[in-house]
Structure formats: structure tokens, C-alpha cells
Amino acid sequence: MLPYGHQSIDESDIEAVAGVLRGDWLTTGPAVTAFEDDLARISATSGAVSVTSGTAALHVAYAALGVGPGAEVITTALTFVATASCASVLGATIVFADICADTGNLDPQAVSAAMTSRTRVVAGVDYAGHPIDAAALAEVAHRGDALLLEDAAHSIGGSLDGRPVGSLADVTTFSFFPTKNLTTAEGGAVVSLLDDVIDRARSYRGIGLVRDPAVLRSPDEGPWHQEVHAFGLNYRLPDVLCALGSSQLRRLCAFKARRDAITARYNQGLAGIDELRLPTCREGADPMWHLYPLRILDGRRRALFEHLRASGVGVQVNYLPVYRHPVYADLGYQRGMCPVAEDYYQQEISLPMFADLTDLDVDRVIDLIRGFVGA
Ligand SMILES: *Cc1c(COP(=O)(O)O)cnc(C)c1O
């Protein structure tokens, strides 16, 4: 079975990991600092905090933004559940706003209509790798008492109007799961333009432990002494995985070029078919295509999915509207509340997309789809 997503690991990645294993630091060592510096550099932010997953990154980011009981978080339904559920576990109320039909990204007008005095965070997702309309969303959020979070699990390496993903929103989260644009096996990160958010994120990632004598409440307790000033968790990404991350970041431009080429090949091979809608790219956006989200408009998405799987082609559907997960349905969220996201979900099928995918395989997928729709 051709997978829909797959990591790309080469000898330079293996050497980077082996180098750490031969050294003294398995965790909390220099490879962590180096990876965080690399992340801050490519996202043009002043700081980065590595964590153990994209989910942990969202949890840390929401915590660093002060999300808790009484707060409202406005987000998209067309995302992986963690974008919403990480705010829910902190006690916030989730408000789902609808998406734009072209990109699948959060619609600033829908967000504007959903804003209240309790909104603390607007959380957009760079669906499939296409950056959110960050300027419009930030404007809406900042008009109220809210900050903009960008879940960039799909889009590290992309840019909007010449500015890299990571520097577009107040705070941005990444995922380094194997199917994403680069991998550390499990891993993620938070980057931000706001130094206090980075500080709180770093504290939350490390159980809230304080060692700096300048801020200890009891500096004379003894040389062994450390204190917790705010609650946190252990979300530390070890050196072994950070070294893999730095090595993969060195390959990011090559990954992007290959993903661009695959997208262009699908676009060309599937063009001009009435039943199909191909992914769009807005002016000024340079997406890092994590997915190739094809839409089939004739109601046969499931049949196409089963046909491709039966032909040995791994496909996915991204995503079930989040509020249809039983955990949200049980809280009273109604099916159909975001009609544009519902339509998108009904039509969408994600085709194989990863850096090591060959042109031969792309052409086979194109031929299977053309055959299915009779084109
Ligand atoms: C993958 C993903 C996450 C979670 O990342 P993990 O590393 O798997 O925990 C969050 N949001 C989106 C949009 C994702 O695609």
C-alpha cells in the first residue's frame, strides 16, 4: 500500500542521532538549545520552545496565553481534534467558527461574529499547509481582548507575503509527527513574537521549576534548592530527537521543493475535470503543502476513497468537523453548525503527499482518479 504520508530519513539524519547517542547528553543538553535556535531562526521569532508533540505544543501555548475556566477560544472545525481539545482540557469553552470555502482556513468574518468579551484566543489552522489570513484574524482578535494562535502543524517552511510561518501570529505551534513536513518521531514546538509567552511556555514545559537565584523566593535555602512558582508538566523533547529535528530542518527547503513539484503534478494531471475541485493558493501565500486536499463534488467521495484504497493507494480524509466527535457532541454542539466545514468534509480526500513520493506513483494516482470519474 502506497502511504498517504511518510517520513524522509537519510544518512545525515541517522548520523545526527548517532552523534548524540555517543555523547553525554540524552536530554536537556546542547542539541535542545541548538534545535530551538534553529526553529527561532527559520520562523523569524525571538524564541522557540521544543516539546514532545504538536498536541503538547497546543497545550503549552494555551496555558502560556492564560487560557482557563471562563475563557472562550474561537477555532475552526476543520482540524485535528487537538486544536480544540487542548483548550478544553484547560477548562475553556470552545466556539467553532466556519471556514473559507477556498482554503479551508478560518474565516475572519465568521470569527468576528463569534467574538465576545470572554474571547481570549482565536486559534487558526494552516489547513493542508496554506497559511491563515493572519492579518485579518489578528485584527479581529486584537479588536477584542484576544490573541491569535496559529496551529502550524501542517505548514512549517511556508510563508505569507514574504514572512515565514511562525512570525505571522502572536503564537505559533508546530508538530513533528512522521507524516508532517519534517519529523522528530514525536515532537512539536511553540514559537512566539512575545517574550513573556515564550517564558511561560518554557516554564510550563518544564514543570514550572525555577532555579535562577535571582528569582527564587528562598535563595538561601541551599545550593540544591529549586522551586515551583506556577504549575506545569514535563513536555521536554530529548536531545536525541532534537538532533534529528535540526538535521531535518537542514533539509526543509528540499522537502518544500519536492512537495511543490508533487502539488504541481497533481494540479496538472487533475485539471479540467468538472467533478473535481483542486486546492487553491491565495495571492501572497507560499504554502508548504503538507496535504493534497482534493474535493470531489459529485457525492462519491466514499466510493473514490474505497476505490483508491482497494487499488493500493493510501488516502485520508482531513477532517471530521471537530464538534462531531462524541466528546463535543455530548456537550451539546450541534451537527451542521459550520456548514462550509461540513461541505468541505463531505467532499475532501487527501492524496498521497510526502517528499520521497515518486512521479511514477503520482501519475498512477492521477490515472486511477481520472479513470474513476470517467475523464
Ligand atoms: C498533527 C496535528 C496536531 C497534533 O500534533 P501531534 O504531534 O500529532 O500531537 C495538531 N494540529 C493539527 C492541525 C495537526 O495536523
mmCIF file with all atom_site columns, N, CA, C and O in Angstrom, residues 313-356:
data_model
loop_
_atom_site.group_PDB
_atom_site.id
_atom_site.type_symbol
_atom_site.label_atom_id
_atom_site.label_alt_id
_atom_site.label_comp_id
_atom_site.label_asym_id
_atom_site.label_entity_id
_atom_site.label_seq_id
_atom_site.pdbx_PDB_ins_code
_atom_site.Cartn_x
_atom_site.Cartn_y
_atom_site.Cartn_z
_atom_site.occupancy
_atom_site.B_iso_or_equiv
_atom_site.pdbx_formal_charge
_atom_site.auth_seq_id
_atom_site.auth_comp_id
_atom_site.auth_asym_id
_atom_site.auth_atom_id
_atom_site.pdbx_PDB_model_num
ATOM 1   N N  . VAL A 1 313 ? -3.684  2.445  -2.874 1.00 0.00 ? 313 VAL A N  1
ATOM 2   C CA . VAL A 1 313 ? -3.291  3.841  -2.652 1.00 0.00 ? 313 VAL A CA 1
ATOM 3   C C  . VAL A 1 313 ? -3.853  4.312  -1.319 1.00 0.00 ? 313 VAL A C  1
ATOM 4   O O  . VAL A 1 313 ? -5.066  4.376  -1.130 1.00 0.00 ? 313 VAL A O  1
ATOM 5   N N  . GLY A 1 314 ? -2.945  4.657  -0.406 1.00 0.00 ? 314 GLY A N  1
ATOM 6   C CA . GLY A 1 314 ? -3.367  5.140  0.912  1.00 0.00 ? 314 GLY A CA 1
ATOM 7   C C  . GLY A 1 314 ? -3.895  6.555  0.782  1.00 0.00 ? 314 GLY A C  1
ATOM 8   O O  . GLY A 1 314 ? -3.216  7.438  0.265  1.00 0.00 ? 314 GLY A O  1
ATOM 9   N N  . VAL A 1 315 ? -5.125  6.767  1.182  1.00 0.00 ? 315 VAL A N  1
ATOM 10  C CA . VAL A 1 315 ? -5.710  8.105  1.194  1.00 0.00 ? 315 VAL A CA 1
ATOM 11  C C  . VAL A 1 315 ? -6.271  8.356  2.580  1.00 0.00 ? 315 VAL A C  1
ATOM 12  O O  . VAL A 1 315 ? -6.378  7.446  3.398  1.00 0.00 ? 315 VAL A O  1
ATOM 13  N N  . GLN A 1 316 ? -6.601  9.610  2.850  1.00 0.00 ? 316 GLN A N  1
ATOM 14  C CA . GLN A 1 316 ? -7.110  10.004 4.163  1.00 0.00 ? 316 GLN A CA 1
ATOM 15  C C  . GLN A 1 316 ? -8.249  10.976 3.950  1.00 0.00 ? 316 GLN A C  1
ATOM 16  O O  . GLN A 1 316 ? -8.404  11.518 2.838  1.00 0.00 ? 316 GLN A O  1
ATOM 17  N N  . VAL A 1 317 ? -8.982  11.257 5.016  1.00 0.00 ? 317 VAL A N  1
ATOM 18  C CA . VAL A 1 317 ? -9.947  12.346 4.989  1.00 0.00 ? 317 VAL A CA 1
ATOM 19  C C  . VAL A 1 317 ? -9.593  13.290 6.132  1.00 0.00 ? 317 VAL A C  1
ATOM 20  O O  . VAL A 1 317 ? -9.473  12.859 7.275  1.00 0.00 ? 317 VAL A O  1
ATOM 21  N N  . ASN A 1 318 ? -9.380  14.572 5.807  1.00 0.00 ? 318 ASN A N  1
ATOM 22  C CA . ASN A 1 318 ? -8.982  15.574 6.804  1.00 0.00 ? 318 ASN A CA 1
ATOM 23  C C  . ASN A 1 318 ? -9.944  16.755 6.704  1.00 0.00 ? 318 ASN A C  1
ATOM 24  O O  . ASN A 1 318 ? -9.838  17.517 5.764  1.00 0.00 ? 318 ASN A O  1
ATOM 25  N N  . TYR A 1 319 ? -10.923 16.996 7.584  1.00 0.00 ? 319 TYR A N  1
ATOM 26  C CA . TYR A 1 319 ? -11.119 16.278 8.821  1.00 0.00 ? 319 TYR A CA 1
ATOM 27  C C  . TYR A 1 319 ? -12.615 16.170 9.113  1.00 0.00 ? 319 TYR A C  1
ATOM 28  O O  . TYR A 1 319 ? -13.364 17.048 8.665  1.00 0.00 ? 319 TYR A O  1
ATOM 29  N N  . LEU A 1 320 ? -13.008 15.221 9.933  1.00 0.00 ? 320 LEU A N  1
ATOM 30  C CA . LEU A 1 320 ? -14.334 15.247 10.545 1.00 0.00 ? 320 LEU A CA 1
ATOM 31  C C  . LEU A 1 320 ? -14.457 16.553 11.333 1.00 0.00 ? 320 LEU A C  1
ATOM 32  O O  . LEU A 1 320 ? -13.570 16.855 12.131 1.00 0.00 ? 320 LEU A O  1
ATOM 33  N N  . PRO A 1 321 ? -15.525 17.363 11.091 1.00 0.00 ? 321 PRO A N  1
ATOM 34  C CA . PRO A 1 321 ? -15.657 18.586 11.894 1.00 0.00 ? 321 PRO A CA 1
ATOM 35  C C  . PRO A 1 321 ? -15.546 18.254 13.399 1.00 0.00 ? 321 PRO A C  1
ATOM 36  O O  . PRO A 1 321 ? -16.187 17.314 13.872 1.00 0.00 ? 321 PRO A O  1
ATOM 37  N N  . VAL A 1 322 ? -14.695 18.990 14.074 1.00 0.00 ? 322 VAL A N  1
ATOM 38  C CA . VAL A 1 322 ? -14.299 18.624 15.439 1.00 0.00 ? 322 VAL A CA 1
ATOM 39  C C  . VAL A 1 322 ? -15.503 18.439 16.357 1.00 0.00 ? 322 VAL A C  1
ATOM 40  O O  . VAL A 1 322 ? -15.524 17.528 17.193 1.00 0.00 ? 322 VAL A O  1
ATOM 41  N N  . TYR A 1 323 ? -16.544 19.291 16.175 1.00 0.00 ? 323 TYR A N  1
ATOM 42  C CA . TYR A 1 323 ? -17.679 19.213 17.102 1.00 0.00 ? 323 TYR A CA 1
ATOM 43  C C  . TYR A 1 323 ? -18.496 17.932 16.914 1.00 0.00 ? 323 TYR A C  1
ATOM 44  O O  . TYR A 1 323 ? -19.368 17.641 17.714 1.00 0.00 ? 323 TYR A O  1
ATOM 45  N N  . ARG A 1 324 ? -18.203 17.163 15.853 1.00 0.00 ? 324 ARG A N  1
ATOM 46  C CA . ARG A 1 324 ? -18.904 15.891 15.684 1.00 0.00 ? 324 ARG A CA 1
ATOM 47  C C  . ARG A 1 324 ? -18.241 14.748 16.437 1.00 0.00 ? 324 ARG A C  1
ATOM 48  O O  . ARG A 1 324 ? -18.792 13.638 16.514 1.00 0.00 ? 324 ARG A O  1
ATOM 49  N N  . HIS A 1 325 ? -17.066 14.977 17.019 1.00 0.00 ? 325 HIS A N  1
ATOM 50  C CA . HIS A 1 325 ? -16.507 13.974 17.932 1.00 0.00 ? 325 HIS A CA 1
ATOM 51  C C  . HIS A 1 325 ? -17.446 13.865 19.130 1.00 0.00 ? 325 HIS A C  1
ATOM 52  O O  . HIS A 1 325 ? -17.894 14.891 19.661 1.00 0.00 ? 325 HIS A O  1
ATOM 53  N N  . PRO A 1 326 ? -17.741 12.636 19.563 1.00 0.00 ? 326 PRO A N  1
ATOM 54  C CA . PRO A 1 326 ? -18.694 12.453 20.666 1.00 0.00 ? 326 PRO A CA 1
ATOM 55  C C  . PRO A 1 326 ? -18.389 13.308 21.900 1.00 0.00 ? 326 PRO A C  1
ATOM 56  O O  . PRO A 1 326 ? -19.312 13.772 22.567 1.00 0.00 ? 326 PRO A O  1
ATOM 57  N N  . VAL A 1 327 ? -17.112 13.558 22.170 1.00 0.00 ? 327 VAL A N  1
ATOM 58  C CA . VAL A 1 327 ? -16.779 14.327 23.380 1.00 0.00 ? 327 VAL A CA 1
ATOM 59  C C  . VAL A 1 327 ? -17.370 15.742 23.270 1.00 0.00 ? 327 VAL A C  1
ATOM 60  O O  . VAL A 1 327 ? -17.772 16.323 24.293 1.00 0.00 ? 327 VAL A O  1
ATOM 61  N N  . TYR A 1 328 ? -17.454 16.299 22.072 1.00 0.00 ? 328 TYR A N  1
ATOM 62  C CA . TYR A 1 328 ? -18.088 17.613 21.888 1.00 0.00 ? 328 TYR A CA 1
ATOM 63  C C  . TYR A 1 328 ? -19.598 17.477 21.675 1.00 0.00 ? 328 TYR A C  1
ATOM 64  O O  . TYR A 1 328 ? -20.369 18.288 22.204 1.00 0.00 ? 328 TYR A O  1
ATOM 65  N N  . ALA A 1 329 ? -20.018 16.459 20.920 1.00 0.00 ? 329 ALA A N  1
ATOM 66  C CA . ALA A 1 329 ? -21.467 16.249 20.723 1.00 0.00 ? 329 ALA A CA 1
ATOM 67  C C  . ALA A 1 329 ? -22.159 16.083 22.084 1.00 0.00 ? 329 ALA A C  1
ATOM 68  O O  . ALA A 1 329 ? -23.243 16.628 22.309 1.00 0.00 ? 329 ALA A O  1
ATOM 69  N N  . ASP A 1 330 ? -21.492 15.363 23.000 1.00 0.00 ? 330 ASP A N  1
ATOM 70  C CA . ASP A 1 330 ? -22.078 15.147 24.328 1.00 0.00 ? 330 ASP A CA 1
ATOM 71  C C  . ASP A 1 330 ? -22.206 16.447 25.120 1.00 0.00 ? 330 ASP A C  1
ATOM 72  O O  . ASP A 1 330 ? -22.970 16.529 26.076 1.00 0.00 ? 330 ASP A O  1
ATOM 73  N N  . LEU A 1 331 ? -21.417 17.462 24.741 1.00 0.00 ? 331 LEU A N  1
ATOM 74  C CA . LEU A 1 331 ? -21.518 18.768 25.411 1.00 0.00 ? 331 LEU A CA 1
ATOM 75  C C  . LEU A 1 331 ? -22.608 19.635 24.775 1.00 0.00 ? 331 LEU A C  1
ATOM 76  O O  . LEU A 1 331 ? -22.829 20.778 25.206 1.00 0.00 ? 331 LEU A O  1
ATOM 77  N N  . GLY A 1 332 ? -23.273 19.113 23.723 1.00 0.00 ? 332 GLY A N  1
ATOM 78  C CA . GLY A 1 332 ? -24.392 19.832 23.128 1.00 0.00 ? 332 GLY A CA 1
ATOM 79  C C  . GLY A 1 332 ? -24.085 20.541 21.825 1.00 0.00 ? 332 GLY A C  1
ATOM 80  O O  . GLY A 1 332 ? -24.953 21.220 21.270 1.00 0.00 ? 332 GLY A O  1
ATOM 81  N N  . TYR A 1 333 ? -22.843 20.410 21.300 1.00 0.00 ? 333 TYR A N  1
ATOM 82  C CA . TYR A 1 333 ? -22.532 21.017 19.999 1.00 0.00 ? 333 TYR A CA 1
ATOM 83  C C  . TYR A 1 333 ? -23.351 20.304 18.913 1.00 0.00 ? 333 TYR A C  1
ATOM 84  O O  . TYR A 1 333 ? -23.428 19.070 18.914 1.00 0.00 ? 333 TYR A O  1
ATOM 85  N N  . GLN A 1 334 ? -23.937 21.100 18.012 1.00 0.00 ? 334 GLN A N  1
ATOM 86  C CA . GLN A 1 334 ? -24.873 20.560 17.024 1.00 0.00 ? 334 GLN A CA 1
ATOM 87  C C  . GLN A 1 334 ? -24.172 20.282 15.697 1.00 0.00 ? 334 GLN A C  1
ATOM 88  O O  . GLN A 1 334 ? -23.409 21.117 15.206 1.00 0.00 ? 334 GLN A O  1
ATOM 89  N N  . ARG A 1 335 ? -24.481 19.144 15.090 1.00 0.00 ? 335 ARG A N  1
ATOM 90  C CA . ARG A 1 335 ? -24.093 18.847 13.727 1.00 0.00 ? 335 ARG A CA 1
ATOM 91  C C  . ARG A 1 335 ? -24.551 19.969 12.800 1.00 0.00 ? 335 ARG A C  1
ATOM 92  O O  . ARG A 1 335 ? -25.634 20.516 13.019 1.00 0.00 ? 335 ARG A O  1
ATOM 93  N N  . GLY A 1 336 ? -23.764 20.327 11.832 1.00 0.00 ? 336 GLY A N  1
ATOM 94  C CA . GLY A 1 336 ? -24.210 21.311 10.852 1.00 0.00 ? 336 GLY A CA 1
ATOM 95  C C  . GLY A 1 336 ? -23.966 22.748 11.274 1.00 0.00 ? 336 GLY A C  1
ATOM 96  O O  . GLY A 1 336 ? -24.308 23.672 10.549 1.00 0.00 ? 336 GLY A O  1
ATOM 97  N N  . MET A 1 337 ? -23.365 22.959 12.443 1.00 0.00 ? 337 MET A N  1
ATOM 98  C CA . MET A 1 337 ? -23.194 24.345 12.915 1.00 0.00 ? 337 MET A CA 1
ATOM 99  C C  . MET A 1 337 ? -22.201 25.144 12.058 1.00 0.00 ? 337 MET A C  1
ATOM 100 O O  . MET A 1 337 ? -22.278 26.365 12.049 1.00 0.00 ? 337 MET A O  1
ATOM 101 N N  . CYS A 1 338 ? -21.306 24.490 11.360 1.00 0.00 ? 338 CYS A N  1
ATOM 102 C CA . CYS A 1 338 ? -20.395 25.171 10.424 1.00 0.00 ? 338 CYS A CA 1
ATOM 103 C C  . CYS A 1 338 ? -20.610 24.556 9.034  1.00 0.00 ? 338 CYS A C  1
ATOM 104 O O  . CYS A 1 338 ? -19.879 23.632 8.629  1.00 0.00 ? 338 CYS A O  1
ATOM 105 N N  . PRO A 1 339 ? -21.600 25.045 8.284  1.00 0.00 ? 339 PRO A N  1
ATOM 106 C CA . PRO A 1 339 ? -21.978 24.389 7.023  1.00 0.00 ? 339 PRO A CA 1
ATOM 107 C C  . PRO A 1 339 ? -20.859 24.340 5.983  1.00 0.00 ? 339 PRO A C  1
ATOM 108 O O  . PRO A 1 339 ? -20.785 23.370 5.221  1.00 0.00 ? 339 PRO A O  1
ATOM 109 N N  . VAL A 1 340 ? -19.996 25.343 5.930  1.00 0.00 ? 340 VAL A N  1
ATOM 110 C CA . VAL A 1 340 ? -18.921 25.320 4.928  1.00 0.00 ? 340 VAL A CA 1
ATOM 111 C C  . VAL A 1 340 ? -17.911 24.213 5.280  1.00 0.00 ? 340 VAL A C  1
ATOM 112 O O  . VAL A 1 340 ? -17.442 23.472 4.401  1.00 0.00 ? 340 VAL A O  1
ATOM 113 N N  . ALA A 1 341 ? -17.610 24.068 6.566  1.00 0.00 ? 341 ALA A N  1
ATOM 114 C CA . ALA A 1 341 ? -16.706 22.998 7.007  1.00 0.00 ? 341 ALA A CA 1
ATOM 115 C C  . ALA A 1 341 ? -17.341 21.627 6.784  1.00 0.00 ? 341 ALA A C  1
ATOM 116 O O  . ALA A 1 341 ? -16.648 20.660 6.420  1.00 0.00 ? 341 ALA A O  1
ATOM 117 N N  . GLU A 1 342 ? -18.663 21.523 6.977  1.00 0.00 ? 342 GLU A N  1
ATOM 118 C CA . GLU A 1 342 ? -19.360 20.246 6.739  1.00 0.00 ? 342 GLU A CA 1
ATOM 119 C C  . GLU A 1 342 ? -19.250 19.852 5.264  1.00 0.00 ? 342 GLU A C  1
ATOM 120 O O  . GLU A 1 342 ? -18.939 18.706 4.942  1.00 0.00 ? 342 GLU A O  1
ATOM 121 N N  . ASP A 1 343 ? -19.492 20.829 4.361  1.00 0.00 ? 343 ASP A N  1
ATOM 122 C CA . ASP A 1 343 ? -19.386 20.556 2.924  1.00 0.00 ? 343 ASP A CA 1
ATOM 123 C C  . ASP A 1 343 ? -17.966 20.128 2.562  1.00 0.00 ? 343 ASP A C  1
ATOM 124 O O  . ASP A 1 343 ? -17.761 19.173 1.809  1.00 0.00 ? 343 ASP A O  1
ATOM 125 N N  . TYR A 1 344 ? -16.995 20.876 3.122  1.00 0.00 ? 344 TYR A N  1
ATOM 126 C CA . TYR A 1 344 ? -15.595 20.563 2.829  1.00 0.00 ? 344 TYR A CA 1
ATOM 127 C C  . TYR A 1 344 ? -15.302 19.112 3.234  1.00 0.00 ? 344 TYR A C  1
ATOM 128 O O  . TYR A 1 344 ? -14.717 18.335 2.468  1.00 0.00 ? 344 TYR A O  1
ATOM 129 N N  . TYR A 1 345 ? -15.733 18.750 4.439  1.00 0.00 ? 345 TYR A N  1
ATOM 130 C CA . TYR A 1 345 ? -15.504 17.388 4.947  1.00 0.00 ? 345 TYR A CA 1
ATOM 131 C C  . TYR A 1 345 ? -16.159 16.337 4.054  1.00 0.00 ? 345 TYR A C  1
ATOM 132 O O  . TYR A 1 345 ? -15.567 15.292 3.767  1.00 0.00 ? 345 TYR A O  1
ATOM 133 N N  . GLN A 1 346 ? -17.379 16.603 3.591  1.00 0.00 ? 346 GLN A N  1
ATOM 134 C CA . GLN A 1 346 ? -18.114 15.639 2.764  1.00 0.00 ? 346 GLN A CA 1
ATOM 135 C C  . GLN A 1 346 ? -17.410 15.376 1.440  1.00 0.00 ? 346 GLN A C  1
ATOM 136 O O  . GLN A 1 346 ? -17.558 14.314 0.852  1.00 0.00 ? 346 GLN A O  1
ATOM 137 N N  . GLN A 1 347 ? -16.658 16.367 0.936  1.00 0.00 ? 347 GLN A N  1
ATOM 138 C CA . GLN A 1 347 ? -16.074 16.275 -0.401 1.00 0.00 ? 347 GLN A CA 1
ATOM 139 C C  . GLN A 1 347 ? -14.587 15.915 -0.395 1.00 0.00 ? 347 GLN A C  1
ATOM 140 O O  . GLN A 1 347 ? -14.040 15.545 -1.432 1.00 0.00 ? 347 GLN A O  1
ATOM 141 N N  . GLU A 1 348 ? -13.926 16.009 0.736  1.00 0.00 ? 348 GLU A N  1
ATOM 142 C CA . GLU A 1 348 ? -12.463 16.010 0.755  1.00 0.00 ? 348 GLU A CA 1
ATOM 143 C C  . GLU A 1 348 ? -11.862 14.611 0.790  1.00 0.00 ? 348 GLU A C  1
ATOM 144 O O  . GLU A 1 348 ? -12.378 13.708 1.460  1.00 0.00 ? 348 GLU A O  1
ATOM 145 N N  . ILE A 1 349 ? -10.754 14.458 0.078  1.00 0.00 ? 349 ILE A N  1
ATOM 146 C CA . ILE A 1 349 ? -9.935  13.242 0.150  1.00 0.00 ? 349 ILE A CA 1
ATOM 147 C C  . ILE A 1 349 ? -8.474  13.669 -0.036 1.00 0.00 ? 349 ILE A C  1
ATOM 148 O O  . ILE A 1 349 ? -8.143  14.413 -0.954 1.00 0.00 ? 349 ILE A O  1
ATOM 149 N N  . SER A 1 350 ? -7.621  13.261 0.906  1.00 0.00 ? 350 SER A N  1
ATOM 150 C CA . SER A 1 350 ? -6.209  13.658 0.869  1.00 0.00 ? 350 SER A CA 1
ATOM 151 C C  . SER A 1 350 ? -5.409  12.599 0.118  1.00 0.00 ? 350 SER A C  1
ATOM 152 O O  . SER A 1 350 ? -5.378  11.436 0.517  1.00 0.00 ? 350 SER A O  1
ATOM 153 N N  . LEU A 1 351 ? -4.759  13.020 -0.966 1.00 0.00 ? 351 LEU A N  1
ATOM 154 C CA . LEU A 1 351 ? -3.981  12.095 -1.796 1.00 0.00 ? 351 LEU A CA 1
ATOM 155 C C  . LEU A 1 351 ? -2.577  11.917 -1.210 1.00 0.00 ? 351 LEU A C  1
ATOM 156 O O  . LEU A 1 351 ? -2.118  12.755 -0.424 1.00 0.00 ? 351 LEU A O  1
ATOM 157 N N  . PRO A 1 352 ? -1.876  10.849 -1.598 1.00 0.00 ? 352 PRO A N  1
ATOM 158 C CA . PRO A 1 352 ? -0.517  10.644 -1.087 1.00 0.00 ? 352 PRO A CA 1
ATOM 159 C C  . PRO A 1 352 ? 0.352   11.888 -1.318 1.00 0.00 ? 352 PRO A C  1
ATOM 160 O O  . PRO A 1 352 ? 0.332   12.470 -2.413 1.00 0.00 ? 352 PRO A O  1
ATOM 161 N N  . MET A 1 353 ? 1.084   12.287 -0.293 1.00 0.00 ? 353 MET A N  1
ATOM 162 C CA . MET A 1 353 ? 1.910   13.501 -0.356 1.00 0.00 ? 353 MET A CA 1
ATOM 163 C C  . MET A 1 353 ? 3.031   13.387 0.663  1.00 0.00 ? 353 MET A C  1
ATOM 164 O O  . MET A 1 353 ? 2.797   13.422 1.865  1.00 0.00 ? 353 MET A O  1
ATOM 165 N N  . PHE A 1 354 ? 4.244   13.170 0.162  1.00 0.00 ? 354 PHE A N  1
ATOM 166 C CA . PHE A 1 354 ? 5.426   13.151 1.025  1.00 0.00 ? 354 PHE A CA 1
ATOM 167 C C  . PHE A 1 354 ? 6.657   13.283 0.142  1.00 0.00 ? 354 PHE A C  1
ATOM 168 O O  . PHE A 1 354 ? 6.608   13.001 -1.066 1.00 0.00 ? 354 PHE A O  1
ATOM 169 N N  . ALA A 1 355 ? 7.750   13.742 0.747  1.00 0.00 ? 355 ALA A N  1
ATOM 170 C CA . ALA A 1 355 ? 8.918   14.145 -0.040 1.00 0.00 ? 355 ALA A CA 1
ATOM 171 C C  . ALA A 1 355 ? 9.466   13.021 -0.924 1.00 0.00 ? 355 ALA A C  1
ATOM 172 O O  . ALA A 1 355 ? 9.926   13.277 -2.032 1.00 0.00 ? 355 ALA A O  1
ATOM 173 N N  . ASP A 1 356 ? 9.417   11.774 -0.444 1.00 0.00 ? 356 ASP A N  1
ATOM 174 C CA . ASP A 1 356 ? 10.000  10.674 -1.224 1.00 0.00 ? 356 ASP A CA 1
ATOM 175 C C  . ASP A 1 356 ? 9.017   10.034 -2.196 1.00 0.00 ? 356 ASP A C  1
ATOM 176 O O  . ASP A 1 356 ? 9.352   9.020  -2.835 1.00 0.00 ? 356 ASP A O  1
#
